[in-house]
mmCIF file of C-alpha atoms in Angstrom:
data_model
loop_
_atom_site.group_PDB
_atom_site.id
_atom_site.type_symbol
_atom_site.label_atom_id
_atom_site.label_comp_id
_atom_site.label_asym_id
_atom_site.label_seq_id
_atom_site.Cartn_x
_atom_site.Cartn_y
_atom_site.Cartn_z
ATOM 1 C CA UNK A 1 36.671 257.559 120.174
ATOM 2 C CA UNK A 2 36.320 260.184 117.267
ATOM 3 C CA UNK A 3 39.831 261.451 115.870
ATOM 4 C CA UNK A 4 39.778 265.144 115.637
ATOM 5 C CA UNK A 5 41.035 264.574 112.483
ATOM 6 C CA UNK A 6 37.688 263.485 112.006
ATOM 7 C CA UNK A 7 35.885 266.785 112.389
ATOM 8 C CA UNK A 8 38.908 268.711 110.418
ATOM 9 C CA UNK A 9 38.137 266.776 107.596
ATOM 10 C CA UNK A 10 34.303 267.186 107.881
ATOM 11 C CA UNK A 11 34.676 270.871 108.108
ATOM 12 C CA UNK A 12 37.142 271.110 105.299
ATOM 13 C CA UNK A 13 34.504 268.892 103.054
ATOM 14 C CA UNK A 14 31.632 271.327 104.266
ATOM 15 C CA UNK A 15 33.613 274.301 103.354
ATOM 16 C CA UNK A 16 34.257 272.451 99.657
ATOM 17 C CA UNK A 17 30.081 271.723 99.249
ATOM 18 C CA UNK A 18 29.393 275.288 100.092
ATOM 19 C CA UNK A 19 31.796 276.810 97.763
ATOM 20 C CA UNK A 20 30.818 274.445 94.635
ATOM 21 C CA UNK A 21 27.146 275.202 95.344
ATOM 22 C CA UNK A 22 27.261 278.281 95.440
ATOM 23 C CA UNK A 23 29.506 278.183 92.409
ATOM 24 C CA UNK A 24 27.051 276.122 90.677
ATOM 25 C CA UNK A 25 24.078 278.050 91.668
ATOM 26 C CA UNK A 26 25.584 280.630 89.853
ATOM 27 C CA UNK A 27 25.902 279.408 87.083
ATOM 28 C CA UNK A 28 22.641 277.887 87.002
ATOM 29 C CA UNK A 29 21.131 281.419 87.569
ATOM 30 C CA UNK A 30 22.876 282.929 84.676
ATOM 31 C CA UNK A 31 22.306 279.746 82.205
ATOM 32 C CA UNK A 32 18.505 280.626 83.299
ATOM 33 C CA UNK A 33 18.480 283.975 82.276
ATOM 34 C CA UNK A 34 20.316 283.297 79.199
ATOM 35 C CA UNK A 35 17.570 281.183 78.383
ATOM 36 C CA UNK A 36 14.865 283.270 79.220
ATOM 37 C CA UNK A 37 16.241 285.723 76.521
ATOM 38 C CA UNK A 38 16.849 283.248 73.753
ATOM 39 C CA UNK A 39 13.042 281.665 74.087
ATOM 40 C CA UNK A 40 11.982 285.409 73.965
ATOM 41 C CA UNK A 41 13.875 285.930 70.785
ATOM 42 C CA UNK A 42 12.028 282.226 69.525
ATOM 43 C CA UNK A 43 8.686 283.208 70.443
ATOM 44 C CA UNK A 44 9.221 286.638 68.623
ATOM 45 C CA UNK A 45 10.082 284.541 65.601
ATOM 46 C CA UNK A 46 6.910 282.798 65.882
ATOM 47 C CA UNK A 47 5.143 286.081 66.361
ATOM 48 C CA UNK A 48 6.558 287.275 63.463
ATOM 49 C CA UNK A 49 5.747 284.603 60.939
ATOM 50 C CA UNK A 50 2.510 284.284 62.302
ATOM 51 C CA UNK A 51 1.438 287.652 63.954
ATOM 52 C CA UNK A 52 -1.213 290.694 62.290
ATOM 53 C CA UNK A 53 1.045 292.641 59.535
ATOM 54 C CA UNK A 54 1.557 295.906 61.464
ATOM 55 C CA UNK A 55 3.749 299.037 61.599
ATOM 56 C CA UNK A 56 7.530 298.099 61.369
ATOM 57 C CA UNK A 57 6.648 294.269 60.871
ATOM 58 C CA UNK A 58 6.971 292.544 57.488
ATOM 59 C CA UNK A 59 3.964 292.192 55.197
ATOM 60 C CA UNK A 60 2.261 288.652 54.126
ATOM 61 C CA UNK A 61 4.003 289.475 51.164
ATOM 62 C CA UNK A 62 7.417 289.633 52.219
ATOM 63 C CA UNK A 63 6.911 286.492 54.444
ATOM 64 C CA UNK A 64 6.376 284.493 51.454
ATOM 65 C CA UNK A 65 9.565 285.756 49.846
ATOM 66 C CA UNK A 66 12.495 283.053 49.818
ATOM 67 C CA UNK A 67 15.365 285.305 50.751
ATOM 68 C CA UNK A 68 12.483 286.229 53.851
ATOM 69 C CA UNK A 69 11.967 282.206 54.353
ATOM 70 C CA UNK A 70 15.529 281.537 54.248
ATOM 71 C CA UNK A 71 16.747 283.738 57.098
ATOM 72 C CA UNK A 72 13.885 282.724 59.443
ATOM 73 C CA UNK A 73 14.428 279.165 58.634
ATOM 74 C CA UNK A 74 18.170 280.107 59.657
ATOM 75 C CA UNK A 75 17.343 282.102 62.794
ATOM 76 C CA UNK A 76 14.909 278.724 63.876
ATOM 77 C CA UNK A 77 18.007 276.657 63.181
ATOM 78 C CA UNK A 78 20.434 278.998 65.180
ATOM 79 C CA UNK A 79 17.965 279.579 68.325
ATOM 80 C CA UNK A 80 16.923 275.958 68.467
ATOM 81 C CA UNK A 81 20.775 274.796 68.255
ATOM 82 C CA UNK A 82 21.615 277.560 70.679
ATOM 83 C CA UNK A 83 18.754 276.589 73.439
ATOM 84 C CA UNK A 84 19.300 272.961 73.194
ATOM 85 C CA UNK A 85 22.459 272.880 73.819
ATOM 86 C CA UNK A 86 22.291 275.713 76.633
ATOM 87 C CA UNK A 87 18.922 273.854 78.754
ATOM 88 C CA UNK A 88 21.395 270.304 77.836
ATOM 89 C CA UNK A 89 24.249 272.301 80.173
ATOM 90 C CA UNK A 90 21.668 273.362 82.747
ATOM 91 C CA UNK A 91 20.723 269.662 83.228
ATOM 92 C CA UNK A 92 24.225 268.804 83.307
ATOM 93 C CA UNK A 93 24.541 271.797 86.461
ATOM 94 C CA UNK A 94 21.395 270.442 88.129
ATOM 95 C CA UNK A 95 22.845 267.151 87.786
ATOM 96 C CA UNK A 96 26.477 268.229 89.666
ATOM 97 C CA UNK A 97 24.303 270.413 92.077
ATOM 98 C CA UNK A 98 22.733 266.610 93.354
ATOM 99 C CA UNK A 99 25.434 264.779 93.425
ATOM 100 C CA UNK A 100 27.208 267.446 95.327
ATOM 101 C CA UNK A 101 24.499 267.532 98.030
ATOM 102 C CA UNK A 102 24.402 263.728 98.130
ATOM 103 C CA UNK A 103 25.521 262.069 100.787
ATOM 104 C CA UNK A 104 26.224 265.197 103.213
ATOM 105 C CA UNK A 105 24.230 267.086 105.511
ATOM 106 C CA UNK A 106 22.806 270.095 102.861
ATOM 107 C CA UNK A 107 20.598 267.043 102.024
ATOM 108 C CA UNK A 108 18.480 267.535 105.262
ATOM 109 C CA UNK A 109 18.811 271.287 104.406
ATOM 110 C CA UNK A 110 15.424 272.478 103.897
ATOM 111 C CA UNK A 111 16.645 275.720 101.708
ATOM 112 C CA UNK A 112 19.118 273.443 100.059
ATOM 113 C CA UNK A 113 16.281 271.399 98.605
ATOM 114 C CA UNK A 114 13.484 273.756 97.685
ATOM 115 C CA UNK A 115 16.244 275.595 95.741
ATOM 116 C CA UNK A 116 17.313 272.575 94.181
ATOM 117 C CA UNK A 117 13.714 272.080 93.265
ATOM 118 C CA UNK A 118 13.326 275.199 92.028
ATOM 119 C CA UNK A 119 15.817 275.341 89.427
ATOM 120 C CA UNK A 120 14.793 271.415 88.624
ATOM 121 C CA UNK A 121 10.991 273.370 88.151
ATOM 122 C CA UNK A 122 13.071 275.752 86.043
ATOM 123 C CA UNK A 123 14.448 273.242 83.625
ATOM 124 C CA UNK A 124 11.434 271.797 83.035
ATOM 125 C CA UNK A 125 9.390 274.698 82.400
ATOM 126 C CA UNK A 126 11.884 275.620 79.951
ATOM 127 C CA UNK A 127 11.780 272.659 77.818
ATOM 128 C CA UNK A 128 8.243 272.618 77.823
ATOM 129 C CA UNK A 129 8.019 276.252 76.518
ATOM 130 C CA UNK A 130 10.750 275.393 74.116
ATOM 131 C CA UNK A 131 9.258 272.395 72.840
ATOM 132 C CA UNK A 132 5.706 274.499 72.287
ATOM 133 C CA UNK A 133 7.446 277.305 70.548
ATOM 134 C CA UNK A 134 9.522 274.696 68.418
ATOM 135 C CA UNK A 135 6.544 273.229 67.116
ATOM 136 C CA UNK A 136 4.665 275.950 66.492
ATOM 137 C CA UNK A 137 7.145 277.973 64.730
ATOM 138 C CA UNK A 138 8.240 274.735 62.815
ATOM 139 C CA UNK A 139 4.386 274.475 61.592
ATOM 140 C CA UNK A 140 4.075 278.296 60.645
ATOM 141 C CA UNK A 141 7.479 277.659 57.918
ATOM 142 C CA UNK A 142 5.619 274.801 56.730
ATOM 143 C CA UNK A 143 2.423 277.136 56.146
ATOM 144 C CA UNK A 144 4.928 279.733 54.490
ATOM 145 C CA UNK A 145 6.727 276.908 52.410
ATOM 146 C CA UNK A 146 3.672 276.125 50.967
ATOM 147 C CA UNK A 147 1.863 279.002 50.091
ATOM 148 C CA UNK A 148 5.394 279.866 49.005
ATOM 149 C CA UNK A 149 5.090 276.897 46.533
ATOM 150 C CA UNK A 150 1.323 278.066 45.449
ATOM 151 C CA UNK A 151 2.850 280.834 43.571
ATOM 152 C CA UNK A 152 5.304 278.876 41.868
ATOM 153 C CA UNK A 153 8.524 279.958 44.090
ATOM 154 C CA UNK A 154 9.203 276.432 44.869
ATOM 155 C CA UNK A 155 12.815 276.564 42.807
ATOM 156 C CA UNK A 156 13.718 279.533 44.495
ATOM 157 C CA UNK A 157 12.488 278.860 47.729
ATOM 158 C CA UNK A 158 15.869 276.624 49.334
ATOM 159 C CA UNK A 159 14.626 276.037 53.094
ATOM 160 C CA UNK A 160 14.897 272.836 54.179
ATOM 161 C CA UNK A 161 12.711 271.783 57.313
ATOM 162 C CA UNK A 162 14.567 268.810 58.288
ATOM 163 C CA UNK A 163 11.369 267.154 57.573
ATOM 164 C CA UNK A 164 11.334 264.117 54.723
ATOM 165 C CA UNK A 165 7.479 263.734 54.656
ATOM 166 C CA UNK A 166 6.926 267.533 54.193
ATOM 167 C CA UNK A 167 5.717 267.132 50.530
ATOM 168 C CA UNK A 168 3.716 264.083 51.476
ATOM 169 C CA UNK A 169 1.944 266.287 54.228
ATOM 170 C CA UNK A 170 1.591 269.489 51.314
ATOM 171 C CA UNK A 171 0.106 266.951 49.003
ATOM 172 C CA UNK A 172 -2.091 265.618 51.652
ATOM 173 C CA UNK A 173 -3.232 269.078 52.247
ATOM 174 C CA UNK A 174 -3.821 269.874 49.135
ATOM 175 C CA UNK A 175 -5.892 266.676 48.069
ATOM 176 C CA UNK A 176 -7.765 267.369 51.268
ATOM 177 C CA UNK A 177 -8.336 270.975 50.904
ATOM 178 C CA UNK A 178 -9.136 269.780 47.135
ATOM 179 C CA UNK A 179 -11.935 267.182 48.681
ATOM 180 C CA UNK A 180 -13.563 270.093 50.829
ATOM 181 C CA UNK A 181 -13.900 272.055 47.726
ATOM 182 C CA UNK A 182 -15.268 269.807 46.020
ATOM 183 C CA UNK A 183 -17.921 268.526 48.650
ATOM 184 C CA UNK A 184 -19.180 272.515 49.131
ATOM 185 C CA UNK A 185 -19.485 272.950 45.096
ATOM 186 C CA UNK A 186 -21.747 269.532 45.597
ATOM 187 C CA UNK A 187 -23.486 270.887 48.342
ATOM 188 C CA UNK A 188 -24.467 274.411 46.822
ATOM 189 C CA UNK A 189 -25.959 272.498 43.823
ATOM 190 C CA UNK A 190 -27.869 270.261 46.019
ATOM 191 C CA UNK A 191 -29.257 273.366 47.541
ATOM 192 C CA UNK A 192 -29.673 275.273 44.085
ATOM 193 C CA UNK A 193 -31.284 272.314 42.720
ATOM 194 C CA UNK A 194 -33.823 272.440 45.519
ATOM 195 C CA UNK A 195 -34.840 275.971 45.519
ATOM 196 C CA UNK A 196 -35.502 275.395 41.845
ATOM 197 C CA UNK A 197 -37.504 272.790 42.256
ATOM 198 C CA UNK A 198 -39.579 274.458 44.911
ATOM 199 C CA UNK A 199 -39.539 277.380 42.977
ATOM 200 C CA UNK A 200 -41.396 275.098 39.656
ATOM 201 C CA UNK A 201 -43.512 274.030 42.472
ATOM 202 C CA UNK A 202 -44.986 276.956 43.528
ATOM 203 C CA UNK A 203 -45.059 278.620 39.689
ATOM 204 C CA UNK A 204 -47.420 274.889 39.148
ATOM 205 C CA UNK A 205 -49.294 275.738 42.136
ATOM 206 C CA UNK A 206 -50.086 279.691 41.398
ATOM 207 C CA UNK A 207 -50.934 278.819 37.335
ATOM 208 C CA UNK A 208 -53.541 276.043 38.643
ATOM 209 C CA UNK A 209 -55.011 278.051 41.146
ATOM 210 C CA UNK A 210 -55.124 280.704 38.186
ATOM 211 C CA UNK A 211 -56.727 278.030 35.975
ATOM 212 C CA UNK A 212 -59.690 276.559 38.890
ATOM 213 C CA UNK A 213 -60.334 280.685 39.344
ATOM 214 C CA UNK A 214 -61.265 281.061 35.357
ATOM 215 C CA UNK A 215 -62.824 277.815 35.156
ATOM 216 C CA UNK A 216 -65.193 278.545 37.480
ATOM 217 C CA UNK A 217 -65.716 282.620 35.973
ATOM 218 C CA UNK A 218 -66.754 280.699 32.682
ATOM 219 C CA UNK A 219 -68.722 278.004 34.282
ATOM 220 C CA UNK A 220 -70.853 281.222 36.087
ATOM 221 C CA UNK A 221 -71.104 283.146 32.704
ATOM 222 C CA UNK A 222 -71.263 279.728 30.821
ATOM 223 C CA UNK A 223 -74.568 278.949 33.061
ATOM 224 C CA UNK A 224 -76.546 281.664 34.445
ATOM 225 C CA UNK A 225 -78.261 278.895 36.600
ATOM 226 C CA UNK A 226 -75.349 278.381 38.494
ATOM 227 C CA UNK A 227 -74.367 281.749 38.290
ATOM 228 C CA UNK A 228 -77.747 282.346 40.339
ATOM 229 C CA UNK A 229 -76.714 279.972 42.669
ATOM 230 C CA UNK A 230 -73.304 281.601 43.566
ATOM 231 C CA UNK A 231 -74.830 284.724 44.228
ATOM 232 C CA UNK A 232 -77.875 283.105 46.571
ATOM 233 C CA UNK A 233 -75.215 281.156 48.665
ATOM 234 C CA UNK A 234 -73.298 284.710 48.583
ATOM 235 C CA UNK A 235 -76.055 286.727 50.240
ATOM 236 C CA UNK A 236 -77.068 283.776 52.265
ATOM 237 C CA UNK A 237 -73.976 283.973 53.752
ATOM 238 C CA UNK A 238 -73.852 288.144 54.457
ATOM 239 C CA UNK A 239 -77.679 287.322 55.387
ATOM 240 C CA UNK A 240 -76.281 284.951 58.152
ATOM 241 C CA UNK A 241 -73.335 287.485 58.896
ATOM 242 C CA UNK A 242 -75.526 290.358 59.777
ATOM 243 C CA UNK A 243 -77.995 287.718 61.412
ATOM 244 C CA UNK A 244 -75.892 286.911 63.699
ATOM 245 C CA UNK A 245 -74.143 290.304 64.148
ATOM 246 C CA UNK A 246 -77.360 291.599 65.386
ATOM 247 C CA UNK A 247 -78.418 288.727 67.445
ATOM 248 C CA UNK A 248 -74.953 289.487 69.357
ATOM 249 C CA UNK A 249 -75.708 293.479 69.609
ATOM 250 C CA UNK A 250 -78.924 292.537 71.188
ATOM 251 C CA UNK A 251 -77.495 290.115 73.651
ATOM 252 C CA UNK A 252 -74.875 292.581 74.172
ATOM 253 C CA UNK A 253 -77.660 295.399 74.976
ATOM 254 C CA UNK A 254 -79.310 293.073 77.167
ATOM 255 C CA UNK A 255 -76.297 291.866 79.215
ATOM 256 C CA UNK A 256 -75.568 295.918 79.739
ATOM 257 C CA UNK A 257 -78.986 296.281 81.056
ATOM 258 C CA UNK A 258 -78.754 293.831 83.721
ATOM 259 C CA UNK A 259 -75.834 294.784 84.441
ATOM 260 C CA UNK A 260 -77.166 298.460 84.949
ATOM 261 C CA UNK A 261 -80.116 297.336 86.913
ATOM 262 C CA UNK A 262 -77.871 295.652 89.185
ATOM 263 C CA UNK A 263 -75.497 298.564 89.780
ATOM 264 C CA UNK A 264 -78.581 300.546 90.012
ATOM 265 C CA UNK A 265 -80.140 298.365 92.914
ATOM 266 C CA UNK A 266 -77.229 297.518 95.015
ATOM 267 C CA UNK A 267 -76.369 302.045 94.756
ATOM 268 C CA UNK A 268 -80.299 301.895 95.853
ATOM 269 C CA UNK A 269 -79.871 299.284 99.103
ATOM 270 C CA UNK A 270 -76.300 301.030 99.698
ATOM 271 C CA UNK A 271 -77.999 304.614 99.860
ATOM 272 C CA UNK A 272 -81.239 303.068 102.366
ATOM 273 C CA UNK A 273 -78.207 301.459 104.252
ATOM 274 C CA UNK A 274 -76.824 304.361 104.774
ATOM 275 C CA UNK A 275 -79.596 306.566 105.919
ATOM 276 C CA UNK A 276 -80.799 303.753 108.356
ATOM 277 C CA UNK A 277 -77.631 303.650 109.794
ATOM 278 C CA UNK A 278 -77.713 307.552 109.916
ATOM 279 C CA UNK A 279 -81.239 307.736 112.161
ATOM 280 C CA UNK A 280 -79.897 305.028 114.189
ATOM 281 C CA UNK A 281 -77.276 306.979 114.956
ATOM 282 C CA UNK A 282 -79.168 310.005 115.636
ATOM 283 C CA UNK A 283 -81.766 308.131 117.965
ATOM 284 C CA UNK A 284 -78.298 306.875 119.595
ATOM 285 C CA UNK A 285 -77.545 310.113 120.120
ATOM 286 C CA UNK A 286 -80.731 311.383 121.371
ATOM 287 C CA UNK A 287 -82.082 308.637 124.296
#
């Protein structure tokens, strides 16, 4: 038989899970929201590093200052210390909530475990936005460091990324934004190179047409013979142009006059149709 001791003692552990959970949950709710504000604060960073200069936001120009540089490279530091360590205490909480459910009967609880999923779905949402926001805002102070370094600011410029192959990846950039230069200057006098050729091309082509058109004026005044010749095969050819013109006017005419005929005959059967029809009606009419 069960000890009633047995049920005391499952009541008073009951009574224990409840309080702790909901003492967690708490906490878990407030560590959320906390975090919610600080990865708003990040992603405002990012926005303003890499956001549209507008009213009340710094110019491109003060981004690239060092004093500029140096406090957002601060504020990343801060807000990336700050939310590490505060999703690292949530997973610690979500942690205690399961091993506080483990083992006794809130594990069967169906609210028990979707809320325990939710704030697990939390977490993880969380990191992933922070890890995304990290990254990008990490990328945009490299982009400032650099142009920063364009301009010769370098020595005044004291930011450090935390990053050993930062120069490696500026020189990289460089060399490869050198490359690209490069290969378009290459390009463009491909292309310039070609249009001047085609433009010697067609200069050749107009100055010997030019030359076959005054060859042949001095080979007419040159030789009157063939100059006779040029202007038979020139009204031989209007000869055959108006020839022809007036072979198609006639056979034009004639087509029109068949085609009158035609109308004319079929009005013609159409009208004796018609009166037929009439006087056979009228006969109809009269028997």
């Amino acid at each position: 038989l069960i000890s009633p001791l047995f049920f005391v003692e499952m009541s008073n552990d009951n009574s224990f899970i409840a309080r702790n959970w909901e003492e967690l949950r708490r906490r878990a709710r407030s560590l959320e929201s906390d975090i919610n504000t600080k990865l708003l604060n990040f992603s405002k960073l990012g926005s303003s590093l890499g956001g549209p200069p507008q009213l009340g936001v710094i110019t491109d120009s003060e981004k690239r200052d060092s004093a500029y540089l140096s406090t957002s490279q601060n504020r990343f530091e801060t807000l990336s210390l700050d939310i590490r360590t505060m999703l690292d205490k949530l997973n610690d909480i979500n942690e205690q909530m399961s091993e506080l459910i483990r083992g006794s009967a809130y594990v069967k609880n169906p609210a028990v475990c979707h809320t325990m999923e939710r704030h697990r779905d939390i977490l993880l949402d969380y990191n992933h936005e922070f890890k995304r926001t990290h990254a990008n805002i990490k990328v945009l102070l490299e982009r400032e460091v650099l142009f920063t370094s364009s301009v010769g600011d370098v020595g005044e410029c004291k930011i450090n990324l935390n990053n050993d192959g930062l120069n490696n990846r500026k020189n990289d950039f460089l060399l490869k934004e050198h490359d690209h230069i490069k290969s378009s200057d290459r390009l463009l006098e491909d292309q310039i190179g070609i249009a001047l050729a085609t433009k010697e091309s067609l200069l050749n082509q107009k100055l010997g047409l030019k030359g076959v058109a005054k060859k042949l004026n001095t080979l007419t005044k040159r030789y009157p013979a063939v100059h006779s010749v040029m202007q038979k095969i020139h009204m031989r050819k209007r000869r055959l142009f108006w020839q022809t013109l007036n072979k198609l006017t006639a056979l034009n005419i004639e087509v029109l006059q068949i085609r009158i005929g035609i109308s004319a005959v079929l009005c013609l059967g159409y009208w004796l149709y018609f009166c037929l029809y009439q006087s056979w009606v009228i006969l109809a009419a009269m028997i």
